[in-house]
Coordinates of C-alpha atoms and ligand atoms in Angstrom, one line a residue:
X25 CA 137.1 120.3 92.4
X26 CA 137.2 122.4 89.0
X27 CA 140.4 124.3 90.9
X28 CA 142.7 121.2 90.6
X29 CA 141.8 120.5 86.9
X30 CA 144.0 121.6 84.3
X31 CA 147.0 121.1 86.6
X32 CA 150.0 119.7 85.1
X33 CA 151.8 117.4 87.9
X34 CA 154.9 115.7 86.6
X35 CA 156.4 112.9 88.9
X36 CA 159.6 110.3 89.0
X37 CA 158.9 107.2 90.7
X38 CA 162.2 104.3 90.9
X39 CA 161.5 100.6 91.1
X40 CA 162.3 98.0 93.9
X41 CA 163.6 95.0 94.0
X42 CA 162.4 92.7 96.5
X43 CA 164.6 91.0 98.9
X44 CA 161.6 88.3 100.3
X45 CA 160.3 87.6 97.0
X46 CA 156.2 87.8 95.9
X47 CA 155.4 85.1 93.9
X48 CA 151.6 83.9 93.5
X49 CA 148.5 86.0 93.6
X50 CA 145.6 84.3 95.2
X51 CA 142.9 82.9 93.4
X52 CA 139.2 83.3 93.8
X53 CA 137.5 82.4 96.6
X54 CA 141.3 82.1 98.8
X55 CA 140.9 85.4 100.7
X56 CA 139.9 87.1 97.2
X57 CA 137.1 88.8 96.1
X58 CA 138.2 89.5 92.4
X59 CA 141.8 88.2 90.9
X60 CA 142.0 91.1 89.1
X61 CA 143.1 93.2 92.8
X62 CA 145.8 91.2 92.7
X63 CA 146.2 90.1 95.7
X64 CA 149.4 87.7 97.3
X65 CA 150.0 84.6 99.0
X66 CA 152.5 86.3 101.2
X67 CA 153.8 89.0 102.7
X68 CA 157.0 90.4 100.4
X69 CA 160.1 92.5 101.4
X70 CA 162.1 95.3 99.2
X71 CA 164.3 98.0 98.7
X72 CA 163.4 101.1 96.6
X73 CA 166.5 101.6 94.3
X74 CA 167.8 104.6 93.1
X75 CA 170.4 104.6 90.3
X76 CA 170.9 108.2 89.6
X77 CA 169.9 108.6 85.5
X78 CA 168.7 105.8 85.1
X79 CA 166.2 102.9 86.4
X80 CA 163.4 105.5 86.8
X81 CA 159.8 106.3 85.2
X82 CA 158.9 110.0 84.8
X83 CA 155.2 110.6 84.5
X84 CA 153.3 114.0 83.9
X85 CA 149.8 113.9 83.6
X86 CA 146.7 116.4 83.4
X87 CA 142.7 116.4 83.8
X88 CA 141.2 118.7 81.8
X89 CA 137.6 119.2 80.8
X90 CA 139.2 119.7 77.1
X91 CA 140.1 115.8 76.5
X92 CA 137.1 113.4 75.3
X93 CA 139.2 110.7 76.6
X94 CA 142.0 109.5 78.2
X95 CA 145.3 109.7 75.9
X96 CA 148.8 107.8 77.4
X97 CA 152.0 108.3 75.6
X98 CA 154.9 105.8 77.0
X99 CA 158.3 106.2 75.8
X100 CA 157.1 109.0 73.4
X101 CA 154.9 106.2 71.4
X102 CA 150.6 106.6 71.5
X103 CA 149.3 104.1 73.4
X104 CA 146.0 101.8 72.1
X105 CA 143.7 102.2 75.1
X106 CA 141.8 99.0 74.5
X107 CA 144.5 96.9 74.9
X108 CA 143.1 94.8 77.5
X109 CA 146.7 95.2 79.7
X110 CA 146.5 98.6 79.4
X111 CA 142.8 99.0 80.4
X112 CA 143.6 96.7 83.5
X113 CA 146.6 99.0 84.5
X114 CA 144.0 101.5 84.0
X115 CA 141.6 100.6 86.5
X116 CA 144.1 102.3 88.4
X117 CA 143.2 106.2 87.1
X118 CA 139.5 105.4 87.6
X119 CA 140.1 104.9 91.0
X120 CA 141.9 108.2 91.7
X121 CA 138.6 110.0 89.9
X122 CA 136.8 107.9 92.2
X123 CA 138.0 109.1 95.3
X124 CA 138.2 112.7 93.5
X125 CA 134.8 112.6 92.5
X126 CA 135.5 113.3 88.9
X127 CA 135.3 111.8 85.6
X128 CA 137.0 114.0 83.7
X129 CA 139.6 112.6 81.2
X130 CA 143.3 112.5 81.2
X131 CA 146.5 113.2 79.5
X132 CA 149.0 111.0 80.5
X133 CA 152.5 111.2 79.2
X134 CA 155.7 108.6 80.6
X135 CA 158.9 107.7 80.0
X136 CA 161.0 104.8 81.1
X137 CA 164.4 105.8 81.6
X138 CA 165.3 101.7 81.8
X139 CA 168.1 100.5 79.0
X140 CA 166.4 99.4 76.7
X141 CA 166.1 95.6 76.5
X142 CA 167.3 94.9 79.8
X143 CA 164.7 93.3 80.5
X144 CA 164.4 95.1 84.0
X145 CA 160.7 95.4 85.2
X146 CA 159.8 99.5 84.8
X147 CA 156.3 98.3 85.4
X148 CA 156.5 99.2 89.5
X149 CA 158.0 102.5 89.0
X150 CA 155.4 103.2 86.1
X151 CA 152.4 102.5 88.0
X152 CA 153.8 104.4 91.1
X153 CA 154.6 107.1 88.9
X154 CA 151.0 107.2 87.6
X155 CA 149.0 106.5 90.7
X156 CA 151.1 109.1 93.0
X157 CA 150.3 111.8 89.9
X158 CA 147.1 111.3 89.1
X159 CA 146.2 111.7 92.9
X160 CA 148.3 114.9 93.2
X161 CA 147.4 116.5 90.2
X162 CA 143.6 116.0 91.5
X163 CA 144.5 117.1 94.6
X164 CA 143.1 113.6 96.5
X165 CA 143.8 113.4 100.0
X166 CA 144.7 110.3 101.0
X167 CA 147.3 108.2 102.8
X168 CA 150.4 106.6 101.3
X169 CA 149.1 103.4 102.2
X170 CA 145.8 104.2 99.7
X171 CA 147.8 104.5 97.0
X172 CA 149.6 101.4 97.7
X173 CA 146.5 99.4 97.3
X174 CA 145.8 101.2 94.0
X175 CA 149.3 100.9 92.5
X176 CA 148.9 97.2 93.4
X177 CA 145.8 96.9 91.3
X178 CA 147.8 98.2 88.6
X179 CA 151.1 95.7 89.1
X180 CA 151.1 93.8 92.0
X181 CA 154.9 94.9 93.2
X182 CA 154.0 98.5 92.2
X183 CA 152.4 99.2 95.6
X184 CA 156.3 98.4 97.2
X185 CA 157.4 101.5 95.0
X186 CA 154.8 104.0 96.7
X187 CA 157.9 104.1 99.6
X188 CA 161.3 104.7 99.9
X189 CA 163.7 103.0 101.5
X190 CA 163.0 99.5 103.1
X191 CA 159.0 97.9 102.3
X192 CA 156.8 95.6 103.2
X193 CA 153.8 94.6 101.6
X194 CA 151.4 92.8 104.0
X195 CA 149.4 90.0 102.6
X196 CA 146.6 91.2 104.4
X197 CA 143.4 89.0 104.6
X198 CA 140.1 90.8 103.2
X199 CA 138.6 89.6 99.8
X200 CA 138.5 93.3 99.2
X201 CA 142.2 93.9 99.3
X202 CA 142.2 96.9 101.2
X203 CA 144.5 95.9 104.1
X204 CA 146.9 94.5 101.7
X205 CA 149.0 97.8 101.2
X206 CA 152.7 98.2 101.5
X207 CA 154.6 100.4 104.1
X208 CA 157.7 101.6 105.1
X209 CA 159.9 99.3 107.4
X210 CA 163.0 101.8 107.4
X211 CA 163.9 104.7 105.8
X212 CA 166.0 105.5 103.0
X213 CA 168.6 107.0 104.8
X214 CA 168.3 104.4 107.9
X215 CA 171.4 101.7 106.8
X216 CA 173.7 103.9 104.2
X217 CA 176.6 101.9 104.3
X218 CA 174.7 99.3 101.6
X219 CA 175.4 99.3 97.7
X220 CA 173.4 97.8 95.4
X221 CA 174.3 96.2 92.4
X222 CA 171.9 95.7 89.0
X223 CA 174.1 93.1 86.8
X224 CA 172.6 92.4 83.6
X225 CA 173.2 89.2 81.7
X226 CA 171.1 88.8 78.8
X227 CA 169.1 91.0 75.8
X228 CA 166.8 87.6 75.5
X229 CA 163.4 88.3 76.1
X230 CA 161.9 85.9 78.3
X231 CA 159.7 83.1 77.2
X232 CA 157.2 83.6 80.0
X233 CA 155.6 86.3 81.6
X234 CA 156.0 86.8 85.6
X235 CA 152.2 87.1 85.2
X236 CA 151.2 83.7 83.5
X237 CA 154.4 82.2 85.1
X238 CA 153.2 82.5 89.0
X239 CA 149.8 81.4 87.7
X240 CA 151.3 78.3 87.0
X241 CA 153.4 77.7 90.3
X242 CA 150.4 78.1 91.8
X243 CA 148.5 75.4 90.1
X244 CA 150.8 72.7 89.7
X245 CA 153.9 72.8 91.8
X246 CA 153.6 70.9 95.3
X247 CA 156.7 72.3 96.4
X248 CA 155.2 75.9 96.4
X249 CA 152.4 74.7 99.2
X250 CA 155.7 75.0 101.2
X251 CA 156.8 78.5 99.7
X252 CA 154.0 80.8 101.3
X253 CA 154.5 79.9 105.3
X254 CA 158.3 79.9 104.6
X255 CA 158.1 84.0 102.7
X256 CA 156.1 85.1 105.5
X257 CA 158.6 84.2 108.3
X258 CA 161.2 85.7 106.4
X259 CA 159.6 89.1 106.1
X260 CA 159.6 88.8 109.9
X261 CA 163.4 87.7 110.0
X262 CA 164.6 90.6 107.8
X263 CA 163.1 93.3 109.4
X264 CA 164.8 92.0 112.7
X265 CA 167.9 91.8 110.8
X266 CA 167.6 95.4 108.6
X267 CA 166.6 96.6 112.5
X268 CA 170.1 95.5 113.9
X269 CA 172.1 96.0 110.9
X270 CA 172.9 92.5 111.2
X271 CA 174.6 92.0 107.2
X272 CA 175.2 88.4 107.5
X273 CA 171.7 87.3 108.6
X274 CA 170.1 90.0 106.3
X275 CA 172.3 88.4 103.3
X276 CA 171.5 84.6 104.7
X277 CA 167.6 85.4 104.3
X278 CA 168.2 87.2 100.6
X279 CA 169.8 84.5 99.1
X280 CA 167.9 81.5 100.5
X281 CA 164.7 83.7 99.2
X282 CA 165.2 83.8 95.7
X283 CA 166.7 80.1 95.4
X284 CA 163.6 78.8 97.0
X285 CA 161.6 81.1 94.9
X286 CA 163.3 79.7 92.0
X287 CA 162.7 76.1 93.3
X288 CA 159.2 76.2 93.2
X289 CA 159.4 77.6 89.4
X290 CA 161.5 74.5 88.7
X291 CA 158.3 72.5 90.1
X292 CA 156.4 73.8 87.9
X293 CA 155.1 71.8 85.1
X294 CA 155.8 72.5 82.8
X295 CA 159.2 74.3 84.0
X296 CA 159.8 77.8 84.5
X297 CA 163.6 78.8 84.1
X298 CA 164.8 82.2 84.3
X299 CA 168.4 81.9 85.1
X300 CA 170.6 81.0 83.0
X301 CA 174.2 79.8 83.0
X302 CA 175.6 83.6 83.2
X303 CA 173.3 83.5 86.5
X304 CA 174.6 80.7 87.7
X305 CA 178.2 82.1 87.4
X306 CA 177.3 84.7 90.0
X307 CA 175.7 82.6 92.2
X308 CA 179.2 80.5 92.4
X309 CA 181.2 83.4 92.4
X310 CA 179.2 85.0 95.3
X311 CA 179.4 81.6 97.3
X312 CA 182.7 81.7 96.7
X313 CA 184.0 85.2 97.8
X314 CA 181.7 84.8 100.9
X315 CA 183.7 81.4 101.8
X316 CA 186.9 83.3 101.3
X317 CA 185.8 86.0 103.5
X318 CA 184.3 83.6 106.2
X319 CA 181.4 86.5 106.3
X320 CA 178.8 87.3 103.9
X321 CA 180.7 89.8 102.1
X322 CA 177.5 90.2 99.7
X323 CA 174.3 88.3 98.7
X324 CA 172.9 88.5 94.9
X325 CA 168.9 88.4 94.1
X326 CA 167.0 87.0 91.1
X327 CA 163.6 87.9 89.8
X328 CA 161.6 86.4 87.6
X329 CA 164.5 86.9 84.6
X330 CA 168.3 86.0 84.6
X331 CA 170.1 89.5 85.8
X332 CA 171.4 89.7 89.7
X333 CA 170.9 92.5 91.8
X334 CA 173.6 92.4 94.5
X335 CA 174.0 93.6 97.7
X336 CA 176.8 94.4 99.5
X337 CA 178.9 96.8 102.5
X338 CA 180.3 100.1 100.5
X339 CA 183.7 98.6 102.2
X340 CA 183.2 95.3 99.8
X341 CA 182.0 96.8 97.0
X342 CA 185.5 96.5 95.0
X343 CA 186.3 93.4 95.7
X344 CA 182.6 92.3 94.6
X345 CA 182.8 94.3 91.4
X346 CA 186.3 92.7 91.0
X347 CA 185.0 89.3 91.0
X348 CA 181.7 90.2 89.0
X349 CA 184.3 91.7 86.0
X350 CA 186.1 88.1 85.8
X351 CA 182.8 86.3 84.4
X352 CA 181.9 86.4 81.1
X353 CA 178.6 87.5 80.1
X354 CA 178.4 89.8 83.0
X355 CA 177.0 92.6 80.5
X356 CA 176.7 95.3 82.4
X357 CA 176.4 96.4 86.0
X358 CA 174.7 99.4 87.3
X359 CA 175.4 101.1 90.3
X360 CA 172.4 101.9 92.9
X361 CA 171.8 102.9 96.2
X362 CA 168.6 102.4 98.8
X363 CA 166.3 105.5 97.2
X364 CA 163.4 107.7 98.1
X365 CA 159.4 107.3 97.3
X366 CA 157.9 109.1 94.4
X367 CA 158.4 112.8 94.1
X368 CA 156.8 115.5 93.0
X369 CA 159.4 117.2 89.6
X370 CA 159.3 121.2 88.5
X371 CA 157.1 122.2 85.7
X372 CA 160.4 122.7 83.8
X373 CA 160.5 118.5 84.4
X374 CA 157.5 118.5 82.7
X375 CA 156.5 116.4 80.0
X376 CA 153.2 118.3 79.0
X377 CA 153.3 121.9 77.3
X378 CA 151.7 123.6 80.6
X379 CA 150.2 126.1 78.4
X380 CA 148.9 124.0 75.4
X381 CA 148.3 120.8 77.4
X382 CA 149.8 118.8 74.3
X383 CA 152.9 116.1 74.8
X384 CA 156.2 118.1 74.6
X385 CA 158.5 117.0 71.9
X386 CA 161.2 115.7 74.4
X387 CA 164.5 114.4 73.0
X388 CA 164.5 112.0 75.8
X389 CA 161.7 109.6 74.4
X390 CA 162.9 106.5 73.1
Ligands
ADE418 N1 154.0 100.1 82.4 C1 155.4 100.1 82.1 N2 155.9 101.3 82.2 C2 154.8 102.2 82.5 C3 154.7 103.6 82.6 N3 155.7 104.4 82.6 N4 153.5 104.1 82.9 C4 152.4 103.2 83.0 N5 152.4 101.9 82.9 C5 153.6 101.4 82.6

């Protein structure tokens, strides 16, 4: 083992947005040993998105027999480890020394390169980032699928950006978690004639965590019973449809998704919103364009928060951008394209001082 310590393994990992939308975890005693593994009601489906500069995490960390503890820096800021969040994405690290059969302490040093306010979730590509390094730089040889399930301890939709391309995460059905992993459906490079589109609508942060919101839904909204038979048929549908490059039906199954995701959060009591009017713009405007056409020219996607991600032919995507420009509030739309899993950056990447094992004084940091 003492071979692979001191090494200095500096990764960038990109988020996903899912297409068949994970919302609820399971509680105690419903297929789960422990809430903490975070486990799903359903199955969920997703694209790993790569926007070039930006919407990525970069993560170098080291073990070394020099460090008393472990030290994270994120976004060039020292991070309190007894944050209870932080030792529950954590739990993540202990893991990896588990299965390297080590407890030697880390340095850990991140960056999000995410706008700042956008409210966009970096928390996949950040654990992805940490769980793909921390097992590399301790040389752990393990599957993909491993890591998954560690990533999702971490942040459930995290184990979806341990893969390029097209994902599934399977609900699975053991109390341990362990065959609740994600996997790649279809490659990166499998359907390249599809753009992606973030659209960002509002600096507001939102009044309810994803976390305490899907807590919620589960417990009080009736509608919801409905939600986690009607996901897991979809995850079937869209792989038949990614499979046959069939747009319309692929686009049919997107939307429908997130409006009946976003239906149950209405059933929630008290409320959950997370659209808001800007949102609703694009929803119209989409419906709209796609009437005009008499084809689903594109279909737009909402997490838990109010920005779109849309999807679209490269052959549409002017006249989709055209008709995004004309509402107001649109903010700002990034460009993206279907990306690759984590991968392994130069030591020039790094974030560490390879030689001193202290944080580099990077410009980048925010
Ligand atoms: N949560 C959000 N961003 C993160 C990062 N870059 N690393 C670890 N946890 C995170």
């Amino acid at each position: 083992m003492d071979a692979m310590l001191d090494k200095v393994v500096t990764v960038l990992a990109r988020p996903n947005m899912a297409l068949v939308k994970y919302w609820g975890k399971r509680r105690l005693g419903e297929d789960c040993g422990d809430p903490k593994l975070n486990l799903p009601l359903n199955s969920s489906f997703s694209i790993t998105l790569d926007a070039g500069h930006e919407l990525f995490t970069k993560t170098s960390i080291v073990f070394s027999e020099r460090f008393e503890r472990d030290t994270f820096y994120l976004d060039g800021k020292l991070q309190d480890m007894d944050n209870p969040e932080l030792s529950e994405r954590f739990l993540t690290i202990e893991k990896i020394r588990e299965l390297a059969g080590v407890k030697t302490k880390a340095l850990i040093v991140s960056v999000n390169y995410f706008p700042t306010a956008s409210g966009l979730a970096s928390s996949a590509s950040g654990l992805a980032a940490l769980v793909f390094a921390a097992a590399k730089a301790l040389d752990v040889k393990t599957s993909q699928e491993k890591l998954s399930e560690i990533a999702r301890i971490g942040s459930g939709s995290a184990c979806r950006s341990m893969f390029g391309g097209f994902v599934v995460w399977e609900r699975g059905r053991s109390p341990d978690g362990t065959d609740s992993v994600a996997r790649q459906a279809f490659g990166e490079d499998y359907w390249r004639d599809l753009s992606v589109m973030v659209c960002m609508t509002s600096q507001k942060k939102k009044k309810i965590s994803s976390r305490a919101g899907m807590k919620q839904t589960v417990a009080t909204s009736e509608l919801y019973r409905l939600r986690p038979e009607i996901a897991e048929r979809r995850v079937i549908e869209i792989q038949r449809a990614v499979k046959d490059k069939d747009f319309d039906a692929m686009a049919e199954i997107i939307m429908a998704d997130t409006m009946n995701m976003h239906a149950t959060m209405l059933d929630t009591r008290p409320p959950i919103m997370y659209l808001n009017d800007i949102s609703k713009d694009i929803i119209y405007a989409i419906e709209g364009l796609n009437e005009e056409k008499g084809r689903k020219a594109c279909a737009y996607t909402f997490d838990a928060g109010p920005h779109a991600c849309i999807i679209c032919r490269k052959d549409d995507e002017k006249d989709v951008m055209n008709r995004l420009k004309g509402i107001d509030g649109v903010e700002r739309c990034i460009k993206a394209r279907i990306g690759a899993g984590p991968e392994i950056l130069q030591e020039s990447d790094s974030l560490i001082d390879v030689d001193t094992l202290l944080p580099k004084k990077h410009k980048e940091a925010r």
